Tab-separated table of C-alpha atoms in Angstrom:
chain	number	residue	atom	x	y	z
J	1	MET	CA	8.634	38.054	-68.928
J	2	ARG	CA	10.994	35.001	-68.972
J	3	GLN	CA	10.299	32.138	-66.540
J	4	THR	CA	12.973	30.240	-64.780
J	5	GLU	CA	13.298	26.712	-65.991
J	6	SER	CA	12.745	23.867	-63.467
J	7	THR	CA	15.765	21.522	-63.076
J	8	PRO	CA	15.880	18.136	-61.474
J	9	GLN	CA	18.356	19.364	-58.886
J	10	GLY	CA	15.868	22.202	-57.927
J	11	SER	CA	13.009	19.681	-57.433
J	12	ILE	CA	15.091	17.431	-55.215
J	13	LEU	CA	16.070	20.390	-53.018
J	14	ARG	CA	12.394	21.507	-52.640
J	15	ARG	CA	11.530	18.047	-51.485
J	16	LEU	CA	14.302	17.928	-48.897
J	17	LEU	CA	13.346	21.276	-47.472
J	18	PHE	CA	9.782	20.158	-47.268
J	19	LEU	CA	10.616	17.012	-45.341
J	20	ALA	CA	12.931	18.971	-43.030
J	21	CYS	CA	10.105	21.356	-42.081
J	22	ALA	CA	7.731	18.511	-41.447
J	23	CYS	CA	10.232	16.788	-39.049
J	24	LEU	CA	10.591	20.054	-37.082
J	25	LEU	CA	6.835	20.379	-36.700
J	26	VAL	CA	6.556	16.832	-35.381
J	27	LEU	CA	9.479	16.658	-32.974
J	28	PRO	CA	8.304	19.166	-30.197
J	29	ALA	CA	5.035	17.310	-29.801
J	30	VAL	CA	6.568	13.784	-29.376
J	31	ALA	CA	9.568	14.698	-27.082
J	32	PRO	CA	7.553	15.793	-24.106
J	33	THR	CA	5.260	12.816	-24.263
J	34	LEU	CA	8.155	10.422	-24.100
J	35	SER	CA	9.902	12.327	-21.329
J	36	ALA	CA	6.658	12.466	-19.176
J	37	LYS	CA	6.106	8.716	-19.750
J	38	ALA	CA	9.716	7.719	-18.575
J	39	ALA	CA	9.368	9.967	-15.450
J	40	GLU	CA	6.058	8.250	-14.479
J	41	GLU	CA	7.431	4.764	-14.700
J	42	GLU	CA	9.771	4.869	-11.895
J	43	MET	CA	11.246	7.482	-9.539
J	44	GLN	CA	14.793	7.080	-8.448
J	45	ILE	CA	14.979	8.397	-4.846
J	46	ASP	CA	16.415	7.101	-1.617
J	47	ASP	CA	14.568	6.970	1.894
J	48	GLN	CA	15.184	10.055	3.958
J	49	PRO	CA	14.717	9.059	7.657
J	50	GLY	CA	14.410	12.132	9.762
J	51	TYR	CA	13.181	14.451	7.043
J	52	VAL	CA	10.000	16.333	8.036
J	53	PRO	CA	7.869	17.812	5.071
J	54	ASP	CA	6.171	21.167	5.614
J	55	ALA	CA	2.480	21.516	5.121
J	56	ALA	CA	2.796	22.973	1.473
J	57	GLU	CA	4.889	19.841	0.391
J	58	GLU	CA	1.990	17.537	1.689
J	59	GLN	CA	-0.713	19.384	-0.250
J	60	LEU	CA	-1.479	17.212	-3.270
J	61	THR	CA	-3.247	18.989	-6.238
J	62	GLY	CA	-4.950	17.790	-9.407
J	63	PRO	CA	-5.872	14.096	-10.032
J	64	LEU	CA	-3.703	12.976	-6.952
J	65	GLU	CA	-5.842	15.002	-4.491
J	66	ARG	CA	-8.102	13.116	-2.293
J	67	GLN	CA	-11.580	13.297	-3.908
J	68	VAL	CA	-14.899	11.433	-4.451
J	69	VAL	CA	-15.027	9.914	-7.922
J	70	PHE	CA	-17.362	7.859	-10.044
J	71	PHE	CA	-16.164	4.128	-9.713
J	72	ARG	CA	-17.862	1.086	-10.827
J	73	THR	CA	-16.786	-2.164	-9.241
J	74	ASN	CA	-18.249	-5.528	-7.964
J	75	GLU	CA	-16.588	-5.026	-4.669
J	76	PRO	CA	-19.008	-4.078	-1.752
J	77	PRO	CA	-18.892	-0.724	-0.172
J	78	GLY	CA	-16.193	-0.445	2.365
J	79	SER	CA	-13.673	-2.357	0.356
J	80	ILE	CA	-10.287	-0.985	-0.708
J	81	VAL	CA	-9.264	-1.374	-4.377
J	82	VAL	CA	-5.836	-0.538	-5.445
J	83	HIS	CA	-4.795	0.153	-9.186
J	84	THR	CA	-1.093	0.151	-9.224
J	85	ASP	CA	-0.795	1.105	-12.835
J	86	GLU	CA	-3.160	4.099	-12.212
J	87	ARG	CA	-1.318	5.069	-8.858
J	88	PHE	CA	-4.691	5.342	-7.184
J	89	LEU	CA	-6.365	3.692	-4.058
J	90	TYR	CA	-10.066	3.667	-3.992
J	91	LEU	CA	-12.317	3.157	-0.930
J	92	VAL	CA	-15.595	1.847	-2.272
J	93	MET	CA	-18.666	3.732	-1.331
J	94	GLU	CA	-22.508	3.425	-2.277
J	95	ASN	CA	-24.006	4.345	-5.578
J	96	ASN	CA	-20.843	3.639	-7.856
J	97	ARG	CA	-18.667	6.224	-6.035
J	98	ALA	CA	-15.356	5.981	-4.201
J	99	MET	CA	-12.971	8.074	-2.230
J	100	ARG	CA	-9.893	8.313	-4.351
J	101	TYR	CA	-6.334	8.660	-2.916
J	102	GLY	CA	-3.146	9.286	-4.917
J	103	ILE	CA	-0.510	6.802	-4.036
J	104	GLY	CA	3.089	5.736	-4.441
J	105	VAL	CA	3.505	2.108	-5.523
J	106	GLY	CA	6.186	-0.601	-5.900
J	107	ARG	CA	9.070	-0.011	-8.191
J	108	ASP	CA	9.624	-2.431	-11.160
J	109	GLY	CA	10.101	-5.919	-9.733
J	110	PHE	CA	8.264	-5.182	-6.457
J	111	GLN	CA	4.774	-4.918	-7.734
J	112	TRP	CA	2.208	-7.515	-6.829
J	113	GLY	CA	-1.469	-8.308	-6.892
J	114	GLY	CA	-3.991	-10.260	-4.924
J	115	GLN	CA	-6.947	-10.151	-2.280
J	116	HIS	CA	-6.368	-9.869	1.357
J	117	LYS	CA	-7.852	-8.196	4.403
J	118	ILE	CA	-6.518	-5.521	6.720
J	119	SER	CA	-5.062	-7.485	9.618
J	120	ARG	CA	-3.775	-4.716	11.947
J	121	LYS	CA	-3.711	-0.895	12.305
J	122	GLN	CA	-1.106	1.308	13.857
J	123	GLU	CA	-0.653	5.003	14.695
J	124	TRP	CA	2.809	6.228	14.187
J	125	PRO	CA	4.406	2.966	13.363
J	126	ASP	CA	8.021	2.079	13.987
J	127	TRP	CA	10.302	1.449	11.020
J	128	ARG	CA	12.467	-1.698	10.374
J	129	PRO	CA	13.930	-1.506	6.946
J	130	PRO	CA	13.915	-5.234	5.431
J	131	PRO	CA	17.303	-6.772	4.492
J	132	GLU	CA	16.785	-6.086	0.853
J	133	MET	CA	16.437	-2.416	1.524
J	134	ILE	CA	19.555	-2.432	3.827
J	135	GLU	CA	21.543	-4.023	1.072
J	136	ARG	CA	20.499	-1.372	-1.473
J	137	GLN	CA	20.968	1.450	1.238
J	138	PRO	CA	23.439	0.360	3.755
J	139	TYR	CA	23.491	3.707	5.501
J	140	LEU	CA	19.906	3.298	6.737
J	141	PRO	CA	19.105	2.849	10.436
J	142	ARG	CA	18.157	-0.787	11.500
J	143	PHE	CA	15.245	0.642	13.597
J	144	MET	CA	13.519	3.988	13.765
J	145	ALA	CA	10.734	4.832	16.289
J	146	GLY	CA	7.599	6.186	15.070
J	147	GLY	CA	7.105	9.826	14.774
J	148	PRO	CA	7.499	12.743	12.326
J	149	GLY	CA	10.282	12.080	10.019
J	150	ASN	CA	9.654	8.399	10.030
J	151	PRO	CA	9.336	7.093	6.416
J	152	MET	CA	6.311	4.978	7.666
J	153	GLY	CA	4.432	8.266	8.196
J	154	ALA	CA	1.581	8.863	10.617
J	155	ARG	CA	-0.501	5.584	10.310
J	156	ALA	CA	-0.052	2.095	8.863
J	157	LEU	CA	-2.645	-0.481	7.623
J	158	TYR	CA	-1.149	-3.875	7.548
J	159	ILE	CA	-2.114	-6.165	4.697
J	160	GLY	CA	-3.009	-9.756	5.761
J	161	GLN	CA	-0.002	-11.918	6.729
J	162	THR	CA	2.244	-10.231	4.020
J	163	ILE	CA	5.170	-7.883	4.470
J	164	TYR	CA	3.251	-5.089	2.792
J	165	ARG	CA	1.448	-2.181	4.263
J	166	ILE	CA	-0.478	0.842	3.262
J	167	HIS	CA	1.221	3.759	5.214
J	168	GLY	CA	2.098	7.411	5.244
J	169	THR	CA	5.267	8.895	4.072
J	170	ASN	CA	7.660	11.740	4.724
J	171	GLN	CA	8.452	12.073	0.999
J	172	PRO	CA	5.097	13.490	-0.416
J	173	GLN	CA	6.933	14.195	-3.724
J	174	THR	CA	6.920	10.390	-4.443
J	175	ILE	CA	3.180	10.043	-4.567
J	176	GLY	CA	2.093	9.141	-8.157
J	177	HIS	CA	5.347	7.344	-8.728
J	178	ALA	CA	6.846	3.808	-8.573
J	179	VAL	CA	9.140	4.139	-5.685
J	180	SER	CA	8.623	1.493	-2.829
J	181	SER	CA	9.625	-2.120	-2.090
J	182	GLY	CA	5.819	-3.135	-2.477
J	183	CYS	CA	3.996	-1.067	0.031
J	184	PHE	CA	1.477	1.749	-0.797
J	185	ARG	CA	2.332	5.200	0.489
J	186	LEU	CA	0.012	8.061	0.945
J	187	VAL	CA	0.678	11.624	2.272
J	188	ASN	CA	0.027	11.762	6.068
J	189	SER	CA	-3.244	13.638	5.845
J	190	ASP	CA	-4.719	11.008	3.437
J	191	ILE	CA	-3.484	8.018	5.385
J	192	ILE	CA	-5.108	9.435	8.551
J	193	ASP	CA	-8.362	9.890	6.690
J	194	LEU	CA	-8.204	6.373	5.352
J	195	TYR	CA	-7.213	5.083	8.721
J	196	GLU	CA	-10.381	6.598	10.375
J	197	ARG	CA	-12.658	5.173	7.661
J	198	VAL	CA	-11.495	1.445	7.594
J	199	PRO	CA	-11.553	-1.135	10.421
J	200	VAL	CA	-9.615	-4.310	10.797
J	201	GLY	CA	-10.919	-6.970	8.598
J	202	THR	CA	-11.392	-4.658	5.612
J	203	ARG	CA	-11.195	-6.445	2.156
J	204	ILE	CA	-8.309	-5.146	0.009
J	205	VAL	CA	-7.949	-5.974	-3.784
J	206	VAL	CA	-4.751	-5.070	-5.425
J	207	LYS	CA	-4.901	-5.002	-9.175
J	208	GLN	CA	-2.110	-4.634	-11.796
J	209	ALA	CA	-2.708	-3.785	-15.578
J	210	PRO	CA	-2.211	-6.933	-17.743
J	211	LYS	CA	1.072	-7.121	-19.443
J	212	LEU	CA	0.590	-7.642	-23.227
């Protein structure tokens, strides 16, 4: 039986087909990863004063759900530790444990770190958007009384003498994202839980991942 002779052109064609198939195998695995990373970095969403989420919207699942986790730290029990890069707030407990809460953090340019104490607590706080927020969203009200639909949510913990707070939100879909002007937001059920656990004077440590 006569065999077909191999030609240089045929060899090149086989190599090109092999490379094309290899690329097709790799692309589906890479694209979702890049997309997920980009979505996690910063969520572009405006404030929605007056919007009242239903119970289903406020129910977090998976890692963002409130839960007790293993947590090793030098901070004493009762302290609050915020990891902005992880999107988690930890309330330190005994025996290397902590209550972990999923949070929304400051968008790019509004993240910060440091050590403070909780200086004040407030139920259903009023909302006064700062001038920087009014400049970005001029349609926002200059004042909104506390209550359902208020972007400050059900509770607020004021951080030292800074302008920042740990507070609730009427936008539960923003938890786990970089969305705020520097405050840390939790769903209302979680901020109520945290509010009941920590007194005024509680130590809070805010950490950011080092930039390489």
